[in-house]
Amino acid sequence: MASKPKQLLAELTHPGPHEVLRGDLALVGLPGVVFTPRAGLGLPAVAFGHGWLQPPHRYAQLLRHLASWGVVAAAPATQLGPLPSHRLLAADLLTTLDVVTTVRLGPDGISVDPAKLGLAGHSSGGGSAVLAAAQDAQSERPRIKAVATITAAQTLPSATESAKAITVPGLHLAAEDDLVAPAVAHAEAIADAWGGDDVQLRFLGKASHLGVTEGKHWSQLFLHGKPHRKTQQLTRALFTAFFLTHLTGTDKYRPLLEADVKRAPIEREEEPAR
Protein backbone atom coordinates (compact mmCIF):
# COMPACT_ATOMS: atom_id res chain seq x y z
CA MET A 1 0.00 0.00 0.00
CA ALA A 2 1.34 3.43 -0.95
CA SER A 3 2.19 5.75 1.93
CA LYS A 4 0.19 8.91 2.43
CA PRO A 5 1.86 12.29 1.87
CA LYS A 6 1.76 13.08 5.60
CA GLN A 7 3.56 9.82 6.38
CA LEU A 8 6.15 10.45 3.69
CA LEU A 9 6.74 13.98 4.99
CA ALA A 10 7.26 12.64 8.51
CA GLU A 11 9.65 9.99 7.19
CA LEU A 12 11.75 12.42 5.16
CA THR A 13 11.88 14.99 7.95
CA HIS A 14 14.14 12.57 9.82
CA PRO A 15 17.66 11.61 8.70
CA GLY A 16 17.92 8.69 6.31
CA PRO A 17 19.51 5.29 6.87
CA HIS A 18 23.03 6.15 5.68
CA GLU A 19 25.94 7.12 7.88
CA VAL A 20 27.36 10.38 6.52
CA LEU A 21 30.93 11.45 5.79
CA ARG A 22 32.04 15.06 5.32
CA GLY A 23 34.86 16.03 2.97
CA ASP A 24 36.68 19.12 1.74
CA LEU A 25 36.46 20.02 -1.96
CA ALA A 26 39.61 22.12 -1.56
CA LEU A 27 41.62 18.90 -1.59
CA VAL A 28 40.82 18.66 -5.30
CA GLY A 29 41.27 22.34 -6.08
CA LEU A 30 37.83 23.85 -5.43
CA PRO A 31 36.95 25.44 -2.07
CA GLY A 32 33.84 23.94 -0.57
CA VAL A 33 32.33 20.99 1.25
CA VAL A 34 30.91 17.63 0.24
CA PHE A 35 28.72 15.24 2.20
CA THR A 36 28.42 11.60 1.12
CA PRO A 37 26.94 8.36 2.37
CA ARG A 38 29.69 6.20 3.89
CA ALA A 39 29.40 3.74 1.01
CA GLY A 40 27.64 3.33 -2.30
CA LEU A 41 28.21 3.02 -6.03
CA GLY A 42 26.35 4.85 -8.79
CA LEU A 43 24.91 7.41 -6.37
CA PRO A 44 22.99 10.55 -7.38
CA ALA A 45 24.64 13.91 -6.67
CA VAL A 46 23.50 17.50 -6.18
CA ALA A 47 25.57 20.69 -6.29
CA PHE A 48 24.21 23.43 -4.02
CA GLY A 49 24.67 27.17 -4.52
CA HIS A 50 24.92 29.35 -1.40
CA GLY A 51 23.02 32.60 -0.96
CA TRP A 52 24.49 36.11 -1.01
CA LEU A 53 27.24 36.36 1.64
CA GLN A 54 26.26 32.98 3.08
CA PRO A 55 29.09 30.45 3.59
CA PRO A 56 28.29 26.80 2.77
CA HIS A 57 28.44 25.78 6.44
CA ARG A 58 25.09 27.56 6.91
CA TYR A 59 23.53 24.70 4.91
CA ALA A 60 25.50 21.85 6.48
CA GLN A 61 22.49 20.07 7.96
CA LEU A 62 20.57 20.28 4.68
CA LEU A 63 23.51 18.79 2.79
CA ARG A 64 24.04 16.16 5.49
CA HIS A 65 20.35 15.28 5.34
CA LEU A 66 20.48 14.65 1.60
CA ALA A 67 23.57 12.47 2.08
CA SER A 68 21.81 10.47 4.78
CA TRP A 69 19.22 9.56 2.14
CA GLY A 70 21.84 8.46 -0.35
CA VAL A 71 22.46 11.67 -2.31
CA VAL A 72 25.98 13.08 -2.56
CA ALA A 73 25.62 16.79 -1.75
CA ALA A 74 28.38 19.35 -2.40
CA ALA A 75 28.59 23.13 -2.14
CA PRO A 76 31.38 25.29 -3.55
CA ALA A 77 32.66 28.05 -1.25
CA THR A 78 33.31 30.59 -3.99
CA GLN A 79 31.86 34.03 -4.84
CA LEU A 80 31.33 34.83 -1.15
CA GLY A 81 32.02 38.56 -1.40
CA PRO A 82 29.53 41.45 -1.58
CA LEU A 83 29.82 41.66 -5.39
CA PRO A 84 29.70 38.04 -6.53
CA SER A 85 29.59 36.86 -10.11
CA HIS A 86 26.48 34.76 -10.55
CA ARG A 87 27.81 33.45 -13.83
CA LEU A 88 31.01 32.23 -12.17
CA LEU A 89 29.12 30.61 -9.30
CA ALA A 90 27.01 28.79 -11.90
CA ALA A 91 30.22 27.58 -13.54
CA ASP A 92 31.53 26.45 -10.15
CA LEU A 93 28.35 24.44 -9.55
CA LEU A 94 28.92 22.55 -12.79
CA THR A 95 32.60 22.10 -11.89
CA THR A 96 31.51 20.71 -8.52
CA LEU A 97 29.50 18.04 -10.32
CA ASP A 98 32.53 17.29 -12.51
CA VAL A 99 34.59 16.79 -9.36
CA VAL A 100 32.20 14.46 -7.56
CA THR A 101 31.71 12.33 -10.66
CA THR A 102 35.42 11.92 -11.43
CA VAL A 103 37.18 11.92 -8.05
CA ARG A 104 37.14 9.02 -5.63
CA LEU A 105 34.97 9.94 -2.65
CA GLY A 106 35.51 8.33 0.72
CA PRO A 107 37.63 5.38 1.85
CA ASP A 108 35.29 2.76 0.42
CA GLY A 109 35.31 3.94 -3.17
CA ILE A 110 32.03 5.85 -3.27
CA SER A 111 31.01 6.72 -6.82
CA VAL A 112 28.51 9.03 -8.48
CA ASP A 113 26.49 8.13 -11.56
CA PRO A 114 26.96 10.94 -14.15
CA ALA A 115 23.39 10.26 -15.32
CA LYS A 116 21.96 11.19 -11.89
CA LEU A 117 22.92 14.84 -11.37
CA GLY A 118 20.94 17.73 -9.96
CA LEU A 119 21.34 21.39 -8.99
CA ALA A 120 19.98 23.32 -6.04
CA GLY A 121 20.52 26.62 -4.30
CA HIS A 122 19.34 29.33 -1.94
CA SER A 123 18.76 32.99 -2.79
CA SER A 124 21.19 34.13 -5.52
CA GLY A 125 22.70 30.64 -5.32
CA GLY A 126 19.31 29.35 -6.42
CA GLY A 127 19.41 31.81 -9.31
CA SER A 128 22.91 30.61 -10.15
CA ALA A 129 21.67 27.01 -10.11
CA VAL A 130 19.14 28.07 -12.75
CA LEU A 131 21.92 29.69 -14.81
CA ALA A 132 23.97 26.50 -14.55
CA ALA A 133 21.02 24.31 -15.58
CA ALA A 134 20.35 26.54 -18.58
CA GLN A 135 23.99 26.38 -19.63
CA ASP A 136 23.88 22.60 -19.31
CA ALA A 137 20.62 22.39 -21.26
CA GLN A 138 22.24 24.10 -24.22
CA SER A 139 25.30 21.85 -24.25
CA GLU A 140 25.76 18.95 -26.64
CA ARG A 141 25.24 16.39 -23.87
CA PRO A 142 23.01 17.76 -21.09
CA ARG A 143 23.60 16.11 -17.72
CA ILE A 144 21.32 17.87 -15.26
CA LYS A 145 18.13 15.97 -14.47
CA ALA A 146 16.44 18.20 -11.85
CA VAL A 147 16.70 21.66 -10.24
CA ALA A 148 15.40 22.79 -6.83
CA THR A 149 15.62 26.25 -5.25
CA ILE A 150 14.68 27.89 -1.96
CA THR A 151 13.87 31.64 -1.98
CA ALA A 152 15.58 31.98 -5.35
CA ALA A 153 16.78 35.47 -6.26
CA GLN A 154 17.30 37.07 -9.63
CA THR A 155 20.79 37.09 -11.07
CA LEU A 156 22.90 38.74 -13.74
CA PRO A 157 22.35 37.40 -16.37
CA SER A 158 18.66 36.94 -15.61
CA ALA A 159 17.60 33.68 -13.98
CA THR A 160 14.09 34.22 -15.38
CA GLU A 161 15.38 34.42 -18.95
CA SER A 162 17.65 31.42 -18.38
CA ALA A 163 14.74 29.37 -17.00
CA LYS A 164 13.16 29.39 -20.47
CA ALA A 165 15.86 27.00 -21.67
CA ILE A 166 15.32 24.43 -18.90
CA THR A 167 13.06 21.46 -19.55
CA VAL A 168 14.00 19.16 -16.66
CA PRO A 169 11.77 19.06 -13.53
CA GLY A 170 11.94 22.10 -11.27
CA LEU A 171 10.89 22.68 -7.66
CA HIS A 172 10.86 26.24 -6.31
CA LEU A 173 10.18 27.02 -2.65
CA ALA A 174 9.29 30.64 -1.93
CA ALA A 175 9.09 32.23 1.52
CA GLU A 176 5.82 33.82 2.53
CA ASP A 177 7.59 36.62 4.44
CA ASP A 178 10.54 37.17 2.10
CA LEU A 179 11.45 40.87 2.06
CA VAL A 180 14.78 40.34 0.30
CA ALA A 181 13.62 38.45 -2.80
CA PRO A 182 9.80 38.58 -2.86
CA ALA A 183 8.39 35.65 -4.78
CA VAL A 184 6.47 37.68 -7.37
CA ALA A 185 9.65 39.03 -8.97
CA HIS A 186 11.93 36.13 -8.16
CA ALA A 187 10.88 32.51 -7.47
CA GLU A 188 7.44 32.96 -9.05
CA ALA A 189 8.88 34.67 -12.13
CA ILE A 190 11.43 31.88 -12.54
CA ALA A 191 8.76 29.19 -12.21
CA ASP A 192 6.49 30.99 -14.69
CA ALA A 193 9.30 31.12 -17.25
CA TRP A 194 10.33 27.48 -16.85
CA GLY A 195 10.77 25.86 -20.24
CA GLY A 196 9.53 22.43 -19.22
CA ASP A 197 6.09 21.31 -18.13
CA ASP A 198 7.16 19.66 -14.88
CA VAL A 199 7.62 22.63 -12.54
CA GLN A 200 6.20 23.41 -9.12
CA LEU A 201 6.10 26.50 -6.92
CA ARG A 202 5.33 26.23 -3.20
CA PHE A 203 5.01 28.95 -0.59
CA LEU A 204 6.53 28.22 2.82
CA GLY A 205 4.37 29.72 5.54
CA LYS A 206 5.92 31.93 8.23
CA ALA A 207 9.26 31.72 6.42
CA SER A 208 11.73 34.51 5.69
CA HIS A 209 14.56 34.81 3.18
CA LEU A 210 17.12 33.36 5.61
CA GLY A 211 14.83 30.74 7.12
CA VAL A 212 16.69 27.84 5.52
CA THR A 213 20.09 28.97 6.80
CA GLU A 214 21.61 27.49 9.96
CA GLY A 215 23.38 29.07 12.92
CA LYS A 216 24.33 32.72 13.34
CA HIS A 217 26.10 34.94 10.83
CA TRP A 218 27.03 38.63 10.71
CA SER A 219 24.94 39.13 7.54
CA GLN A 220 21.80 38.86 9.67
CA LEU A 221 22.55 42.36 10.93
CA PHE A 222 21.27 43.82 7.66
CA LEU A 223 19.54 40.97 5.80
CA HIS A 224 15.94 40.38 6.82
CA GLY A 225 15.14 37.04 8.36
CA LYS A 226 16.76 34.39 10.53
CA PRO A 227 17.05 30.59 10.70
CA HIS A 228 13.68 28.90 11.15
CA ARG A 229 13.43 25.27 12.21
CA LYS A 230 10.18 24.48 10.39
CA THR A 231 11.46 26.03 7.16
CA GLN A 232 14.60 23.92 7.42
CA GLN A 233 12.59 20.73 8.03
CA LEU A 234 10.22 21.33 5.12
CA THR A 235 13.08 22.18 2.78
CA ARG A 236 15.01 19.05 3.73
CA ALA A 237 11.98 16.81 3.25
CA LEU A 238 10.79 18.33 -0.03
CA PHE A 239 14.28 18.54 -1.55
CA THR A 240 14.93 14.91 -0.58
CA ALA A 241 11.62 13.72 -2.07
CA PHE A 242 12.26 15.74 -5.23
CA PHE A 243 15.79 14.50 -5.87
CA LEU A 244 15.09 10.88 -4.95
CA THR A 245 12.14 10.92 -7.36
CA HIS A 246 13.88 12.58 -10.29
CA LEU A 247 17.44 11.32 -9.89
CA THR A 248 16.87 7.72 -8.82
CA GLY A 249 13.59 6.92 -10.57
CA THR A 250 11.73 5.84 -7.45
CA ASP A 251 8.03 6.71 -7.28
CA LYS A 252 7.75 6.11 -3.53
CA TYR A 253 7.89 9.81 -2.66
CA ARG A 254 5.93 11.16 -5.61
CA PRO A 255 2.68 11.38 -3.58
CA LEU A 256 4.36 13.94 -1.31
CA LEU A 257 5.41 16.04 -4.31
CA GLU A 258 1.87 15.95 -5.68
CA ALA A 259 0.12 16.97 -2.45
CA ASP A 260 -0.37 20.19 -0.56
CA VAL A 261 1.61 20.18 2.66
CA LYS A 262 0.83 22.18 5.77
CA ARG A 263 2.87 25.40 5.58
CA ALA A 264 4.02 24.43 2.07
CA PRO A 265 0.99 24.45 -0.26
CA ILE A 266 1.40 24.19 -4.01
CA GLU A 267 0.93 27.63 -5.53
CA ARG A 268 1.59 26.70 -9.14
CA GLU A 269 2.09 23.38 -10.80
CA GLU A 270 2.43 22.02 -14.27
CA GLU A 271 2.93 18.37 -15.00
CA PRO A 272 4.07 16.63 -18.17
CA ALA A 273 1.45 14.80 -20.18
CA ARG A 274 1.40 11.12 -19.22
PDB file of N, CA and C in Angstrom, residues 94-141:
ATOM      1  N   LEU A  94      28.697  23.598 -11.796  1.00  0.00           N
ATOM      2  CA  LEU A  94      28.925  22.552 -12.790  1.00  0.00           C
ATOM      3  C   LEU A  94      30.276  21.879 -12.571  1.00  0.00           C
ATOM      4  N   THR A  95      31.283  22.672 -12.195  1.00  0.00           N
ATOM      5  CA  THR A  95      32.596  22.101 -11.893  1.00  0.00           C
ATOM      6  C   THR A  95      32.511  21.166 -10.687  1.00  0.00           C
ATOM      7  N   THR A  96      31.707  21.558  -9.698  1.00  0.00           N
ATOM      8  CA  THR A  96      31.510  20.706  -8.519  1.00  0.00           C
ATOM      9  C   THR A  96      30.970  19.341  -8.918  1.00  0.00           C
ATOM     10  N   LEU A  97      30.031  19.318  -9.849  1.00  0.00           N
ATOM     11  CA  LEU A  97      29.503  18.038 -10.324  1.00  0.00           C
ATOM     12  C   LEU A  97      30.564  17.260 -11.092  1.00  0.00           C
ATOM     13  N   ASP A  98      31.413  17.966 -11.843  1.00  0.00           N
ATOM     14  CA  ASP A  98      32.535  17.292 -12.512  1.00  0.00           C
ATOM     15  C   ASP A  98      33.426  16.609 -11.485  1.00  0.00           C
ATOM     16  N   VAL A  99      33.688  17.320 -10.389  1.00  0.00           N
ATOM     17  CA  VAL A  99      34.586  16.791  -9.358  1.00  0.00           C
ATOM     18  C   VAL A  99      34.007  15.535  -8.717  1.00  0.00           C
ATOM     19  N   VAL A 100      32.755  15.607  -8.290  1.00  0.00           N
ATOM     20  CA  VAL A 100      32.199  14.461  -7.559  1.00  0.00           C
ATOM     21  C   VAL A 100      31.964  13.248  -8.458  1.00  0.00           C
ATOM     22  N   THR A 101      31.890  13.478  -9.762  1.00  0.00           N
ATOM     23  CA  THR A 101      31.706  12.335 -10.663  1.00  0.00           C
ATOM     24  C   THR A 101      33.021  11.729 -11.122  1.00  0.00           C
ATOM     25  N   THR A 102      34.134  12.423 -10.917  1.00  0.00           N
ATOM     26  CA  THR A 102      35.418  11.919 -11.431  1.00  0.00           C
ATOM     27  C   THR A 102      36.440  11.602 -10.345  1.00  0.00           C
ATOM     28  N   VAL A 103      36.217  12.130  -9.135  1.00  0.00           N
ATOM     29  CA  VAL A 103      37.180  11.921  -8.050  1.00  0.00           C
ATOM     30  C   VAL A 103      36.649  10.863  -7.089  1.00  0.00           C
ATOM     31  N   ARG A 104      37.546  10.029  -6.609  1.00  0.00           N
ATOM     32  CA  ARG A 104      37.140   9.017  -5.631  1.00  0.00           C
ATOM     33  C   ARG A 104      36.692   9.699  -4.348  1.00  0.00           C
ATOM     34  N   LEU A 105      35.530   9.328  -3.851  1.00  0.00           N
ATOM     35  CA  LEU A 105      34.971   9.935  -2.654  1.00  0.00           C
ATOM     36  C   LEU A 105      34.940   8.909  -1.528  1.00  0.00           C
ATOM     37  N   GLY A 106      35.580   9.222  -0.427  1.00  0.00           N
ATOM     38  CA  GLY A 106      35.510   8.333   0.717  1.00  0.00           C
ATOM     39  C   GLY A 106      36.443   7.150   0.631  1.00  0.00           C
ATOM     40  N   PRO A 107      36.689   6.489   1.784  1.00  0.00           N
ATOM     41  CA  PRO A 107      37.634   5.378   1.850  1.00  0.00           C
ATOM     42  C   PRO A 107      37.138   4.098   1.190  1.00  0.00           C
ATOM     43  N   ASP A 108      35.843   4.001   0.978  1.00  0.00           N
ATOM     44  CA  ASP A 108      35.287   2.760   0.422  1.00  0.00           C
ATOM     45  C   ASP A 108      34.938   2.865  -1.056  1.00  0.00           C
ATOM     46  N   GLY A 109      35.508   3.845  -1.728  1.00  0.00           N
ATOM     47  CA  GLY A 109      35.309   3.940  -3.172  1.00  0.00           C
ATOM     48  C   GLY A 109      33.915   4.340  -3.577  1.00  0.00           C
ATOM     49  N   ILE A 110      33.357   5.338  -2.909  1.00  0.00           N
ATOM     50  CA  ILE A 110      32.032   5.851  -3.266  1.00  0.00           C
ATOM     51  C   ILE A 110      32.087   6.414  -4.685  1.00  0.00           C
ATOM     52  N   SER A 111      31.038   6.176  -5.460  1.00  0.00           N
ATOM     53  CA  SER A 111      31.011   6.716  -6.823  1.00  0.00           C
ATOM     54  C   SER A 111      29.671   7.352  -7.131  1.00  0.00           C
ATOM     55  N   VAL A 112      29.707   8.314  -8.042  1.00  0.00           N
ATOM     56  CA  VAL A 112      28.510   9.032  -8.479  1.00  0.00           C
ATOM     57  C   VAL A 112      28.207   8.657  -9.917  1.00  0.00           C
ATOM     58  N   ASP A 113      26.934   8.436 -10.207  1.00  0.00           N
ATOM     59  CA  ASP A 113      26.490   8.132 -11.560  1.00  0.00           C
ATOM     60  C   ASP A 113      26.318   9.448 -12.327  1.00  0.00           C
ATOM     61  N   PRO A 114      27.074   9.681 -13.400  1.00  0.00           N
ATOM     62  CA  PRO A 114      26.960  10.943 -14.150  1.00  0.00           C
ATOM     63  C   PRO A 114      25.598  11.138 -14.813  1.00  0.00           C
ATOM     64  N   ALA A 115      24.745  10.130 -14.772  1.00  0.00           N
ATOM     65  CA  ALA A 115      23.393  10.264 -15.323  1.00  0.00           C
ATOM     66  C   ALA A 115      22.377  10.626 -14.241  1.00  0.00           C
ATOM     67  N   LYS A 116      22.862  10.896 -13.004  1.00  0.00           N
ATOM     68  CA  LYS A 116      21.962  11.194 -11.891  1.00  0.00           C
ATOM     69  C   LYS A 116      22.397  12.477 -11.191  1.00  0.00           C
ATOM     70  N   LEU A 117      22.398  13.588 -11.916  1.00  0.00           N
ATOM     71  CA  LEU A 117      22.919  14.835 -11.374  1.00  0.00           C
ATOM     72  C   LEU A 117      21.833  15.905 -11.265  1.00  0.00           C
ATOM     73  N   GLY A 118      21.889  16.655 -10.167  1.00  0.00           N
ATOM     74  CA  GLY A 118      20.936  17.730  -9.958  1.00  0.00           C
ATOM     75  C   GLY A 118      21.614  18.992  -9.458  1.00  0.00           C
ATOM     76  N   LEU A 119      20.862  20.094  -9.471  1.00  0.00           N
ATOM     77  CA  LEU A 119      21.342  21.386  -8.989  1.00  0.00           C
ATOM     78  C   LEU A 119      20.333  21.950  -8.007  1.00  0.00           C
ATOM     79  N   ALA A 120      20.851  22.678  -7.022  1.00  0.00           N
ATOM     80  CA  ALA A 120      19.978  23.317  -6.040  1.00  0.00           C
ATOM     81  C   ALA A 120      20.657  24.584  -5.553  1.00  0.00           C
ATOM     82  N   GLY A 121      19.899  25.416  -4.835  1.00  0.00           N
ATOM     83  CA  GLY A 121      20.516  26.616  -4.298  1.00  0.00           C
ATOM     84  C   GLY A 121      19.536  27.477  -3.547  1.00  0.00           C
ATOM     85  N   HIS A 122      20.116  28.383  -2.750  1.00  0.00           N
ATOM     86  CA  HIS A 122      19.342  29.331  -1.944  1.00  0.00           C
ATOM     87  C   HIS A 122      19.641  30.752  -2.411  1.00  0.00           C
ATOM     88  N   SER A 123      18.603  31.576  -2.474  1.00  0.00           N
ATOM     89  CA  SER A 123      18.760  32.991  -2.793  1.00  0.00           C
ATOM     90  C   SER A 123      19.449  33.157  -4.158  1.00  0.00           C
ATOM     91  N   SER A 124      20.493  33.967  -4.242  1.00  0.00           N
ATOM     92  CA  SER A 124      21.186  34.132  -5.517  1.00  0.00           C
ATOM     93  C   SER A 124      21.879  32.846  -5.940  1.00  0.00           C
ATOM     94  N   GLY A 125      22.160  31.957  -4.968  1.00  0.00           N
ATOM     95  CA  GLY A 125      22.700  30.644  -5.320  1.00  0.00           C
ATOM     96  C   GLY A 125      21.658  29.787  -6.015  1.00  0.00           C
ATOM     97  N   GLY A 126      20.384  30.017  -5.689  1.00  0.00           N
ATOM     98  CA  GLY A 126      19.313  29.355  -6.423  1.00  0.00           C
ATOM     99  C   GLY A 126      19.227  29.883  -7.837  1.00  0.00           C
ATOM    100  N   GLY A 127      19.373  31.218  -7.974  1.00  0.00           N
ATOM    101  CA  GLY A 127      19.406  31.808  -9.308  1.00  0.00           C
ATOM    102  C   GLY A 127      20.583  31.293 -10.112  1.00  0.00           C
ATOM    103  N   SER A 128      21.734  31.134  -9.463  1.00  0.00           N
ATOM    104  CA  SER A 128      22.910  30.609 -10.153  1.00  0.00           C
ATOM    105  C   SER A 128      22.719  29.151 -10.554  1.00  0.00           C
ATOM    106  N   ALA A 129      21.989  28.395  -9.740  1.00  0.00           N
ATOM    107  CA  ALA A 129      21.671  27.013 -10.111  1.00  0.00           C
ATOM    108  C   ALA A 129      20.841  26.984 -11.388  1.00  0.00           C
ATOM    109  N   VAL A 130      19.939  27.960 -11.529  1.00  0.00           N
ATOM    110  CA  VAL A 130      19.140  28.069 -12.754  1.00  0.00           C
ATOM    111  C   VAL A 130      20.043  28.417 -13.936  1.00  0.00           C
ATOM    112  N   LEU A 131      20.980  29.354 -13.737  1.00  0.00           N
ATOM    113  CA  LEU A 131      21.921  29.692 -14.806  1.00  0.00           C
ATOM    114  C   LEU A 131      22.723  28.460 -15.228  1.00  0.00           C
ATOM    115  N   ALA A 132      23.174  27.687 -14.254  1.00  0.00           N
ATOM    116  CA  ALA A 132      23.966  26.495 -14.552  1.00  0.00           C
ATOM    117  C   ALA A 132      23.141  25.469 -15.312  1.00  0.00           C
ATOM    118  N   ALA A 133      21.890  25.276 -14.898  1.00  0.00           N
ATOM    119  CA  ALA A 133      21.024  24.309 -15.578  1.00  0.00           C
ATOM    120  C   ALA A 133      20.750  24.733 -17.016  1.00  0.00           C
ATOM    121  N   ALA A 134      20.582  26.043 -17.228  1.00  0.00           N
ATOM    122  CA  ALA A 134      20.347  26.542 -18.579  1.00  0.00           C
ATOM    123  C   ALA A 134      21.577  26.341 -19.454  1.00  0.00           C
ATOM    124  N   GLN A 135      22.743  26.606 -18.879  1.00  0.00           N
ATOM    125  CA  GLN A 135      23.985  26.378 -19.626  1.00  0.00           C
ATOM    126  C   GLN A 135      24.119  24.903 -20.004  1.00  0.00           C
ATOM    127  N   ASP A 136      23.808  24.041 -19.053  1.00  0.00           N
ATOM    128  CA  ASP A 136      23.885  22.603 -19.314  1.00  0.00           C
ATOM    129  C   ASP A 136      22.879  22.187 -20.385  1.00  0.00           C
ATOM    130  N   ALA A 137      21.671  22.760 -20.322  1.00  0.00           N
ATOM    131  CA  ALA A 137      20.618  22.390 -21.263  1.00  0.00           C
ATOM    132  C   ALA A 137      20.991  22.708 -22.702  1.00  0.00           C
ATOM    133  N   GLN A 138      21.850  23.693 -22.883  1.00  0.00           N
ATOM    134  CA  GLN A 138      22.243  24.100 -24.225  1.00  0.00           C
ATOM    135  C   GLN A 138      23.553  23.471 -24.686  1.00  0.00           C
ATOM    136  N   SER A 139      24.075  22.557 -23.875  1.00  0.00           N
ATOM    137  CA  SER A 139      25.300  21.854 -24.249  1.00  0.00           C
ATOM    138  C   SER A 139      24.967  20.668 -25.143  1.00  0.00           C
ATOM    139  N   GLU A 140      25.983  20.081 -25.743  1.00  0.00           N
ATOM    140  CA  GLU A 140      25.761  18.953 -26.641  1.00  0.00           C
ATOM    141  C   GLU A 140      25.227  17.733 -25.893  1.00  0.00           C
ATOM    142  N   ARG A 141      25.680  17.543 -24.664  1.00  0.00           N
ATOM    143  CA  ARG A 141      25.244  16.393 -23.866  1.00  0.00           C
ATOM    144  C   ARG A 141      24.771  16.864 -22.491  1.00  0.00           C
TER     145      ARG A 141
END
